[in-house]
Amino acid sequence: AMFVAYMSGYQSMIIAPTTILSTQHYKSFKARFKDYDIKIAKIDRFTTTKEKKKIREDIAEGKVDMIIGT
């Protein structure tokens, strides 16, 4: 569904219940879509405040296509 959203020009987000699962999803998405120009970001408890701010700005500007978080 997230790939269809990307192909239609939309951003999408998946929320995982644990940090471990969000990391697994992030790695899986990066590997699965490596041949596409899809920008994927991850926000979890290990993401620094500075990184979160940058990711939020990129989301608002449409620079991130898929977001994975907890």
Short mmCIF file of C-alpha atoms in Angstrom, two decimals:
data_model
loop_
_atom_site.label_atom_id
_atom_site.label_comp_id
_atom_site.label_asym_id
_atom_site.label_seq_id
_atom_site.Cartn_x
_atom_site.Cartn_y
_atom_site.Cartn_z
CA ALA A 1 0.00 0.00 0.00
CA MET A 2 2.87 2.37 0.78
CA PHE A 3 4.40 1.72 -2.64
CA VAL A 4 1.07 2.48 -4.33
CA ALA A 5 0.85 5.70 -2.29
CA TYR A 6 4.39 6.63 -3.41
CA MET A 7 3.58 5.89 -7.05
CA SER A 8 0.49 8.12 -6.72
CA GLY A 9 2.55 11.00 -5.33
CA TYR A 10 1.59 10.68 -1.66
CA GLN A 11 3.57 10.32 1.52
CA SER A 12 2.79 7.44 3.86
CA MET A 13 3.67 6.25 7.33
CA ILE A 14 3.72 2.96 9.16
CA ILE A 15 3.72 2.84 12.95
CA ALA A 16 5.29 -0.17 14.65
CA PRO A 17 4.60 -1.09 18.29
CA THR A 18 8.28 -1.58 19.17
CA THR A 19 11.62 -0.01 18.31
CA ILE A 20 12.98 -3.37 17.18
CA LEU A 21 10.10 -3.87 14.77
CA SER A 22 10.40 -0.34 13.38
CA THR A 23 14.11 -0.96 12.74
CA GLN A 24 13.32 -4.25 10.99
CA HIS A 25 10.69 -2.55 8.83
CA TYR A 26 13.10 0.27 8.00
CA LYS A 27 15.83 -2.14 6.89
CA SER A 28 13.31 -4.21 4.92
CA PHE A 29 11.87 -1.17 3.14
CA LYS A 30 15.35 0.18 2.32
CA ALA A 31 16.33 -3.19 0.81
CA ARG A 32 13.04 -3.72 -1.02
CA PHE A 33 12.95 -0.27 -2.62
CA LYS A 34 16.69 0.19 -3.26
CA ASP A 35 16.08 0.36 -7.03
CA TYR A 36 13.60 3.23 -6.65
CA ASP A 37 14.21 6.84 -5.72
CA ILE A 38 12.13 6.52 -2.55
CA LYS A 39 13.22 8.54 0.45
CA ILE A 40 12.54 6.60 3.65
CA ALA A 41 12.93 7.98 7.17
CA LYS A 42 12.71 6.37 10.58
CA ILE A 43 11.70 8.01 13.84
CA ASP A 44 12.05 6.10 17.10
CA ARG A 45 13.50 6.55 20.57
CA PHE A 46 17.04 6.33 19.20
CA THR A 47 16.49 9.23 16.79
CA THR A 48 18.04 12.36 18.26
CA THR A 49 16.05 15.54 18.75
CA LYS A 50 18.09 17.21 16.02
CA GLU A 51 17.42 14.34 13.61
CA LYS A 52 13.69 14.38 14.45
CA LYS A 53 13.51 18.10 13.73
CA LYS A 54 15.21 17.62 10.35
CA ILE A 55 12.96 14.68 9.45
CA ARG A 56 9.84 16.66 10.38
CA GLU A 57 11.00 19.56 8.22
CA ASP A 58 11.69 17.18 5.32
CA ILE A 59 8.23 15.61 5.73
CA ALA A 60 6.58 19.04 5.66
CA GLU A 61 8.54 19.97 2.53
CA GLY A 62 7.66 16.69 0.80
CA LYS A 63 11.25 15.42 0.76
CA VAL A 64 10.37 12.14 2.53
CA ASP A 65 8.14 9.59 0.83
CA MET A 66 7.81 6.94 3.55
CA ILE A 67 8.10 7.29 7.30
CA ILE A 68 8.52 4.41 9.72
CA GLY A 69 8.09 5.08 13.41
CA THR A 70 7.06 3.94 16.84
#
